[in-house]
PDB file of C-alpha atoms in Angstrom:
ATOM      1  CA  MET A   1       6.206 -10.727 -14.504  1.00  0.00           C
ATOM      2  CA  ALA A   2       6.625 -13.879 -12.525  1.00  0.00           C
ATOM      3  CA  ASN A   3       3.843 -16.826 -13.130  1.00  0.00           C
ATOM      4  CA  PHE A   4       2.318 -18.638 -10.645  1.00  0.00           C
ATOM      5  CA  SER A   5       4.547 -22.168 -11.164  1.00  0.00           C
ATOM      6  CA  GLN A   6       7.631 -20.305 -10.436  1.00  0.00           C
ATOM      7  CA  PHE A   7       6.058 -19.139  -6.946  1.00  0.00           C
ATOM      8  CA  VAL A   8       5.313 -22.615  -5.968  1.00  0.00           C
ATOM      9  CA  ALA A   9       8.266 -24.180  -7.347  1.00  0.00           C
ATOM     10  CA  VAL A  10       9.997 -23.493  -3.789  1.00  0.00           C
ATOM     11  CA  GLU A  11       9.614 -24.118  -0.163  1.00  0.00           C
ATOM     12  CA  PRO A  12       7.338 -21.589   1.440  1.00  0.00           C
ATOM     13  CA  SER A  13      10.265 -20.472   3.612  1.00  0.00           C
ATOM     14  CA  GLN A  14      11.952 -19.387  -0.018  1.00  0.00           C
ATOM     15  CA  ARG A  15       8.514 -17.654  -0.749  1.00  0.00           C
ATOM     16  CA  ALA A  16       7.123 -13.929   0.398  1.00  0.00           C
ATOM     17  CA  LEU A  17       3.776 -12.528   0.260  1.00  0.00           C
ATOM     18  CA  ILE A  18       4.392  -8.597   0.367  1.00  0.00           C
ATOM     19  CA  PHE A  19       1.427  -6.148   1.358  1.00  0.00           C
ATOM     20  CA  ASP A  20       0.820  -2.506   0.567  1.00  0.00           C
ATOM     21  CA  MET A  21      -0.731  -0.923   3.766  1.00  0.00           C
ATOM     22  CA  ASP A  22      -3.446   1.696   2.833  1.00  0.00           C
ATOM     23  CA  GLY A  23      -6.415  -0.131   1.175  1.00  0.00           C
ATOM     24  CA  VAL A  24      -4.698  -3.539   2.454  1.00  0.00           C
ATOM     25  CA  ILE A  25      -4.022  -3.677   5.619  1.00  0.00           C
ATOM     26  CA  CYS A  26      -6.871  -1.272   6.648  1.00  0.00           C
ATOM     27  CA  HIS A  27      -9.303   0.830   4.384  1.00  0.00           C
ATOM     28  CA  THR A  28      -7.927   4.244   4.991  1.00  0.00           C
ATOM     29  CA  MET A  29      -8.803   5.956   1.508  1.00  0.00           C
ATOM     30  CA  PRO A  30     -11.844   7.821   2.896  1.00  0.00           C
ATOM     31  CA  TYR A  31      -9.815   9.050   5.685  1.00  0.00           C
ATOM     32  CA  HIS A  32      -7.119  10.167   3.298  1.00  0.00           C
ATOM     33  CA  LEU A  33      -9.676  11.816   0.913  1.00  0.00           C
ATOM     34  CA  GLU A  34     -11.203  13.723   4.463  1.00  0.00           C
ATOM     35  CA  ALA A  35      -7.816  14.729   5.297  1.00  0.00           C
ATOM     36  CA  TRP A  36      -6.833  16.311   2.326  1.00  0.00           C
ATOM     37  CA  ARG A  37     -10.518  18.444   1.990  1.00  0.00           C
ATOM     38  CA  VAL A  38      -9.906  19.399   5.662  1.00  0.00           C
ATOM     39  CA  TYR A  39      -6.430  20.203   5.215  1.00  0.00           C
ATOM     40  CA  VAL A  40      -7.018  22.104   1.738  1.00  0.00           C
ATOM     41  CA  ASP A  41      -9.681  24.185   3.381  1.00  0.00           C
ATOM     42  CA  ARG A  42      -7.293  25.460   5.920  1.00  0.00           C
ATOM     43  CA  THR A  43      -4.407  26.214   3.920  1.00  0.00           C
ATOM     44  CA  PRO A  44      -4.683  29.262   1.348  1.00  0.00           C
ATOM     45  CA  GLU A  45      -2.168  28.374  -1.127  1.00  0.00           C
ATOM     46  CA  LEU A  46      -3.970  25.250  -2.165  1.00  0.00           C
ATOM     47  CA  ARG A  47      -7.706  25.980  -1.632  1.00  0.00           C
ATOM     48  CA  GLN A  48      -9.256  26.058  -5.506  1.00  0.00           C
ATOM     49  CA  GLN A  49      -6.042  23.931  -6.821  1.00  0.00           C
ATOM     50  CA  ILE A  50      -6.520  20.419  -5.479  1.00  0.00           C
ATOM     51  CA  ASN A  51      -9.500  18.335  -7.078  1.00  0.00           C
ATOM     52  CA  LEU A  52     -10.504  15.537  -4.679  1.00  0.00           C
ATOM     53  CA  GLU A  53     -12.056  13.302  -7.345  1.00  0.00           C
ATOM     54  CA  GLN A  54      -8.672  13.291  -9.119  1.00  0.00           C
ATOM     55  CA  LEU A  55      -7.150  11.703  -5.781  1.00  0.00           C
ATOM     56  CA  ARG A  56      -9.251   8.817  -5.828  1.00  0.00           C
ATOM     57  CA  GLN A  57      -7.275   7.709  -8.684  1.00  0.00           C
ATOM     58  CA  MET A  58      -3.823   8.506  -7.435  1.00  0.00           C
ATOM     59  CA  GLY A  59      -3.376   6.110  -4.267  1.00  0.00           C
ATOM     60  CA  GLY A  60      -0.366   4.333  -3.993  1.00  0.00           C
ATOM     61  CA  LYS A  61       1.734   7.411  -4.710  1.00  0.00           C
ATOM     62  CA  ARG A  62       4.101   9.076  -2.277  1.00  0.00           C
ATOM     63  CA  ASN A  63       3.302  13.228  -1.504  1.00  0.00           C
ATOM     64  CA  ALA A  64       6.099  14.015  -3.546  1.00  0.00           C
ATOM     65  CA  GLU A  65       4.860  12.390  -6.508  1.00  0.00           C
ATOM     66  CA  LEU A  66       1.033  13.141  -5.898  1.00  0.00           C
ATOM     67  CA  LEU A  67       1.496  16.720  -5.082  1.00  0.00           C
ATOM     68  CA  PRO A  68       3.219  17.731  -8.881  1.00  0.00           C
ATOM     69  CA  GLU A  69       0.580  15.717 -10.528  1.00  0.00           C
ATOM     70  CA  LEU A  70      -2.536  17.536  -8.335  1.00  0.00           C
ATOM     71  CA  LEU A  71      -1.163  21.165  -8.610  1.00  0.00           C
ATOM     72  CA  GLY A  72       0.136  20.643 -12.550  1.00  0.00           C
ATOM     73  CA  ARG A  73       3.530  22.483 -11.782  1.00  0.00           C
ATOM     74  CA  SER A  74       6.571  21.629  -9.958  1.00  0.00           C
ATOM     75  CA  VAL A  75       6.574  21.695  -6.278  1.00  0.00           C
ATOM     76  CA  THR A  76       9.499  22.285  -4.069  1.00  0.00           C
ATOM     77  CA  GLU A  77      11.032  20.193  -1.365  1.00  0.00           C
ATOM     78  CA  ALA A  78       9.911  22.543   1.423  1.00  0.00           C
ATOM     79  CA  GLU A  79       6.325  22.808   0.081  1.00  0.00           C
ATOM     80  CA  VAL A  80       6.154  19.039   0.050  1.00  0.00           C
ATOM     81  CA  GLU A  81       7.457  18.771   3.439  1.00  0.00           C
ATOM     82  CA  ARG A  82       5.028  21.475   4.554  1.00  0.00           C
ATOM     83  CA  TRP A  83       1.694  20.147   3.077  1.00  0.00           C
ATOM     84  CA  GLY A  84       2.435  16.840   3.331  1.00  0.00           C
ATOM     85  CA  ALA A  85       3.179  16.647   7.103  1.00  0.00           C
ATOM     86  CA  GLY A  86      -0.042  18.918   8.026  1.00  0.00           C
ATOM     87  CA  LYS A  87      -2.631  16.498   5.751  1.00  0.00           C
ATOM     88  CA  GLU A  88      -0.822  13.653   7.384  1.00  0.00           C
ATOM     89  CA  ALA A  89      -1.156  14.632  10.651  1.00  0.00           C
ATOM     90  CA  VAL A  90      -4.811  15.563  10.020  1.00  0.00           C
ATOM     91  CA  PHE A  91      -5.176  12.095   8.425  1.00  0.00           C
ATOM     92  CA  ARG A  92      -3.855  10.470  11.604  1.00  0.00           C
ATOM     93  CA  GLU A  93      -6.264  12.530  13.965  1.00  0.00           C
ATOM     94  CA  LEU A  94      -9.042  11.106  11.687  1.00  0.00           C
ATOM     95  CA  LEU A  95      -8.450   7.358  11.297  1.00  0.00           C
ATOM     96  CA  ALA A  96      -7.117   6.937  15.039  1.00  0.00           C
ATOM     97  CA  PRO A  97     -10.903   6.589  16.514  1.00  0.00           C
ATOM     98  CA  HIS A  98     -12.091   4.212  13.505  1.00  0.00           C
ATOM     99  CA  LEU A  99      -8.973   2.042  12.904  1.00  0.00           C
ATOM    100  CA  GLU A 100      -9.693  -1.631  11.985  1.00  0.00           C
ATOM    101  CA  LEU A 101      -7.955  -4.442   9.836  1.00  0.00           C
ATOM    102  CA  LEU A 102      -9.021  -5.275   6.928  1.00  0.00           C
ATOM    103  CA  PRO A 103     -11.561  -8.722   7.277  1.00  0.00           C
ATOM    104  CA  GLY A 104      -9.469 -11.907   7.818  1.00  0.00           C
ATOM    105  CA  LEU A 105      -6.256 -10.134   7.629  1.00  0.00           C
ATOM    106  CA  LEU A 106      -4.726 -10.970  10.973  1.00  0.00           C
ATOM    107  CA  PRO A 107      -5.581 -14.618  10.819  1.00  0.00           C
ATOM    108  CA  PHE A 108      -4.065 -14.907   7.231  1.00  0.00           C
ATOM    109  CA  LEU A 109      -0.577 -13.639   8.281  1.00  0.00           C
ATOM    110  CA  LYS A 110      -0.593 -15.725  11.151  1.00  0.00           C
ATOM    111  CA  SER A 111      -1.620 -18.773   9.264  1.00  0.00           C
ATOM    112  CA  ALA A 112       0.841 -17.641   6.431  1.00  0.00           C
ATOM    113  CA  LYS A 113       3.703 -17.329   8.989  1.00  0.00           C
ATOM    114  CA  GLU A 114       3.094 -20.787  10.411  1.00  0.00           C
ATOM    115  CA  LYS A 115       3.631 -22.124   7.128  1.00  0.00           C
ATOM    116  CA  GLY A 116       6.897 -20.392   6.744  1.00  0.00           C
ATOM    117  CA  TYR A 117       6.216 -17.528   4.666  1.00  0.00           C
ATOM    118  CA  ARG A 118       8.449 -14.555   4.667  1.00  0.00           C
ATOM    119  CA  LEU A 119       5.668 -11.330   5.336  1.00  0.00           C
ATOM    120  CA  GLY A 120       6.849  -7.767   4.367  1.00  0.00           C
ATOM    121  CA  LEU A 121       5.156  -4.601   3.937  1.00  0.00           C
ATOM    122  CA  GLY A 122       5.849  -2.085   1.281  1.00  0.00           C
ATOM    123  CA  THR A 123       4.276   1.501   1.469  1.00  0.00           C
ATOM    124  CA  SER A 124       4.401   5.143   0.155  1.00  0.00           C
ATOM    125  CA  ALA A 125       3.013   5.741   3.777  1.00  0.00           C
ATOM    126  CA  CYS A 126       5.416   8.100   6.101  1.00  0.00           C
ATOM    127  CA  ALA A 127       6.992   6.501   9.448  1.00  0.00           C
ATOM    128  CA  ALA A 128       3.815   8.151  11.564  1.00  0.00           C
ATOM    129  CA  ASN A 129       1.464   6.408   9.324  1.00  0.00           C
ATOM    130  CA  VAL A 130       2.883   3.156   9.455  1.00  0.00           C
ATOM    131  CA  GLU A 131       3.459   3.188  13.320  1.00  0.00           C
ATOM    132  CA  LEU A 132      -0.487   3.857  13.951  1.00  0.00           C
ATOM    133  CA  VAL A 133      -1.420   1.484  11.443  1.00  0.00           C
ATOM    134  CA  LEU A 134       0.701  -1.262  12.801  1.00  0.00           C
ATOM    135  CA  SER A 135      -0.155  -0.910  16.280  1.00  0.00           C
ATOM    136  CA  CYS A 136      -3.484  -1.921  15.336  1.00  0.00           C
ATOM    137  CA  GLU A 137      -4.107  -5.504  17.189  1.00  0.00           C
ATOM    138  CA  GLY A 138      -0.172  -6.070  17.066  1.00  0.00           C
ATOM    139  CA  VAL A 139      -0.496  -6.538  13.194  1.00  0.00           C
ATOM    140  CA  GLY A 140       3.355  -5.073  12.961  1.00  0.00           C
ATOM    141  CA  ASN A 141       4.753  -8.204  14.608  1.00  0.00           C
ATOM    142  CA  CYS A 142       3.891 -10.219  11.813  1.00  0.00           C
ATOM    143  CA  PHE A 143       6.132  -8.439   9.225  1.00  0.00           C
ATOM    144  CA  ASP A 144       9.633  -9.597   8.676  1.00  0.00           C
ATOM    145  CA  THR A 145      10.473  -6.288   7.361  1.00  0.00           C
ATOM    146  CA  VAL A 146       8.931  -2.969   6.331  1.00  0.00           C
ATOM    147  CA  VAL A 147       9.819  -0.531   3.649  1.00  0.00           C
ATOM    148  CA  MET A 148       7.952   2.687   4.050  1.00  0.00           C
ATOM    149  CA  GLU A 149       8.256   6.255   2.149  1.00  0.00           C
ATOM    150  CA  GLN A 150      11.620   7.317   3.611  1.00  0.00           C
ATOM    151  CA  ASP A 151      13.255   4.204   2.394  1.00  0.00           C
ATOM    152  CA  VAL A 152      13.155   4.604  -1.340  1.00  0.00           C
ATOM    153  CA  GLN A 153      14.196   7.316  -4.115  1.00  0.00           C
ATOM    154  CA  ARG A 154      11.149   6.721  -6.042  1.00  0.00           C
ATOM    155  CA  GLY A 155       7.307   6.032  -5.474  1.00  0.00           C
ATOM    156  CA  LYS A 156       5.061   3.435  -6.903  1.00  0.00           C
ATOM    157  CA  PRO A 157       4.613   2.815  -9.795  1.00  0.00           C
ATOM    158  CA  ASP A 158       8.527   2.342  -9.893  1.00  0.00           C
ATOM    159  CA  PRO A 159       9.430  -0.962  -8.424  1.00  0.00           C
ATOM    160  CA  GLU A 160      11.811  -0.074  -6.224  1.00  0.00           C
ATOM    161  CA  CYS A 161      10.178  -0.419  -2.951  1.00  0.00           C
ATOM    162  CA  TYR A 162       8.852  -4.052  -3.782  1.00  0.00           C
ATOM    163  CA  LEU A 163      12.403  -4.740  -4.763  1.00  0.00           C
ATOM    164  CA  LEU A 164      13.905  -3.688  -1.513  1.00  0.00           C
ATOM    165  CA  VAL A 165      11.183  -5.534   0.632  1.00  0.00           C
ATOM    166  CA  ALA A 166      12.299  -8.801  -1.565  1.00  0.00           C
ATOM    167  CA  GLU A 167      16.114  -7.834  -1.032  1.00  0.00           C
ATOM    168  CA  ARG A 168      15.476  -7.555   3.001  1.00  0.00           C
ATOM    169  CA  LEU A 169      13.557 -10.612   3.171  1.00  0.00           C
ATOM    170  CA  GLN A 170      16.238 -12.260   1.191  1.00  0.00           C
ATOM    171  CA  VAL A 171      13.621 -13.807  -1.627  1.00  0.00           C
ATOM    172  CA  LEU A 172      13.763 -13.719  -5.205  1.00  0.00           C
ATOM    173  CA  PRO A 173      11.230 -11.246  -7.142  1.00  0.00           C
ATOM    174  CA  GLN A 174       9.966 -14.194  -8.734  1.00  0.00           C
ATOM    175  CA  HIS A 175       8.901 -15.839  -5.630  1.00  0.00           C
ATOM    176  CA  CYS A 176       7.087 -12.949  -4.021  1.00  0.00           C
ATOM    177  CA  LEU A 177       3.313 -12.171  -4.291  1.00  0.00           C
ATOM    178  CA  VAL A 178       1.906  -8.793  -3.989  1.00  0.00           C
ATOM    179  CA  PHE A 179      -1.095  -7.668  -2.208  1.00  0.00           C
ATOM    180  CA  GLU A 180      -2.409  -3.900  -3.570  1.00  0.00           C
ATOM    181  CA  ASP A 181      -5.142  -1.840  -4.113  1.00  0.00           C
ATOM    182  CA  ALA A 182      -3.812   0.770  -6.174  1.00  0.00           C
ATOM    183  CA  VAL A 183      -3.170   0.794  -9.854  1.00  0.00           C
ATOM    184  CA  ALA A 184       0.340   2.428  -9.203  1.00  0.00           C
ATOM    185  CA  GLY A 185       1.053  -0.099  -6.598  1.00  0.00           C
ATOM    186  CA  VAL A 186      -0.076  -2.824  -9.019  1.00  0.00           C
ATOM    187  CA  MET A 187       2.322  -1.452 -11.720  1.00  0.00           C
ATOM    188  CA  ALA A 188       5.179  -1.305  -9.412  1.00  0.00           C
ATOM    189  CA  ALA A 189       4.585  -5.230  -8.244  1.00  0.00           C
ATOM    190  CA  VAL A 190       4.674  -6.013 -11.966  1.00  0.00           C
ATOM    191  CA  ARG A 191       7.446  -4.256 -12.792  1.00  0.00           C
ATOM    192  CA  ALA A 192       9.369  -5.472  -9.881  1.00  0.00           C
ATOM    193  CA  GLY A 193       8.547  -9.425 -11.859  1.00  0.00           C
ATOM    194  CA  MET A 194       6.348 -10.252  -9.046  1.00  0.00           C
ATOM    195  CA  LEU A 195       3.174 -11.826  -9.009  1.00  0.00           C
ATOM    196  CA  CYS A 196       0.318  -9.378  -7.801  1.00  0.00           C
ATOM    197  CA  TRP A 197      -2.950  -9.872  -6.279  1.00  0.00           C
ATOM    198  CA  GLY A 198      -5.772  -7.064  -6.053  1.00  0.00           C
ATOM    199  CA  VAL A 199      -7.417  -6.073  -3.088  1.00  0.00           C
ATOM    200  CA  LEU A 200     -11.042  -4.293  -4.076  1.00  0.00           C
ATOM    201  CA  THR A 201     -10.986  -1.397  -1.633  1.00  0.00           C
ATOM    202  CA  THR A 202     -10.503   1.601  -3.761  1.00  0.00           C
ATOM    203  CA  GLN A 203     -10.498   0.452  -7.587  1.00  0.00           C
ATOM    204  CA  SER A 204     -12.494  -1.944  -9.719  1.00  0.00           C
ATOM    205  CA  GLU A 205     -11.669  -5.121 -10.690  1.00  0.00           C
ATOM    206  CA  THR A 206     -11.241  -4.375 -14.450  1.00  0.00           C
ATOM    207  CA  ALA A 207      -8.770  -1.304 -13.506  1.00  0.00           C
ATOM    208  CA  LEU A 208      -6.621  -3.755 -11.490  1.00  0.00           C
ATOM    209  CA  GLN A 209      -6.634  -6.607 -13.912  1.00  0.00           C
ATOM    210  CA  ALA A 210      -5.561  -4.343 -16.456  1.00  0.00           C
ATOM    211  CA  ALA A 211      -2.487  -2.873 -14.435  1.00  0.00           C
ATOM    212  CA  GLY A 212      -1.591  -6.493 -13.912  1.00  0.00           C
ATOM    213  CA  ALA A 213      -3.233  -8.045 -10.977  1.00  0.00           C
ATOM    214  CA  GLU A 214      -3.897 -11.735 -11.688  1.00  0.00           C
ATOM    215  CA  VAL A 215      -6.408 -12.338  -9.151  1.00  0.00           C
ATOM    216  CA  CYS A 216      -8.779  -9.660  -7.171  1.00  0.00           C
ATOM    217  CA  ILE A 217     -10.299 -10.255  -3.531  1.00  0.00           C
ATOM    218  CA  GLU A 218     -12.703  -8.454  -1.589  1.00  0.00           C
ATOM    219  CA  ASP A 219     -11.004  -8.883   1.908  1.00  0.00           C
ATOM    220  CA  PHE A 220      -8.909 -11.845   3.596  1.00  0.00           C
ATOM    221  CA  THR A 221     -11.578 -13.945   4.330  1.00  0.00           C
ATOM    222  CA  ASP A 222     -11.643 -15.157   0.471  1.00  0.00           C
ATOM    223  CA  PRO A 223     -11.491 -18.714   0.357  1.00  0.00           C
ATOM    224  CA  ARG A 224      -8.671 -18.701  -2.704  1.00  0.00           C
ATOM    225  CA  LEU A 225      -6.322 -17.672   0.103  1.00  0.00           C
ATOM    226  CA  GLN A 226      -6.349 -20.708   1.988  1.00  0.00           C
ATOM    227  CA  TRP A 227      -6.107 -22.517  -1.215  1.00  0.00           C
ATOM    228  CA  LEU A 228      -2.865 -20.198  -1.968  1.00  0.00           C
ATOM    229  CA  LEU A 229      -1.537 -21.217   1.626  1.00  0.00           C
ATOM    230  CA  SER A 230      -1.955 -25.303   0.877  1.00  0.00           C
TER     231      SER A 230
END
């Protein structure tokens, strides 16, 4: 993994701040869990097979990786598409009336952009979910590039997502700092050779630091973020 001295050794224009979406841009996990509960209840072939408590530990993964783990068997592409699309549609219905950014996020993004940082989003979410979340308060305008589910072959904890963000931003991995709330996402950042700060919306500080997060914050009002930019 990169170290902080490598990160600050270059000008801000050669550094990148990369953000996961769910649990980092906004706190969506409760709506994902409720969407799964509602969708499973509506879907006879999934009923009795999905453990919602297990889902809490699997944040950051794409449905293509998540469903086989939950069901304990291989899942066809058609099943992933049908079940995943159905659940995500319920998720958007539930989230839309309550959508709000994590405290302090928008001012932090604007401050970083003013200082010359490159800003990227790397998420396992589908395009419709990304469009909904990034419409909140115009936050999508802050990002120089967005990598989502359809852009990669392998989900987190594989580093492909974050490496592609860095490539598109034209920033070296060791000059990137990732903000992640999920264990799989922290592992992806570390495997990409990037710094990672944990966001404590879904997992404990102990769990995120064990996965490789150097610092953990509750949200983007943490004063250490201003120190980071300075």
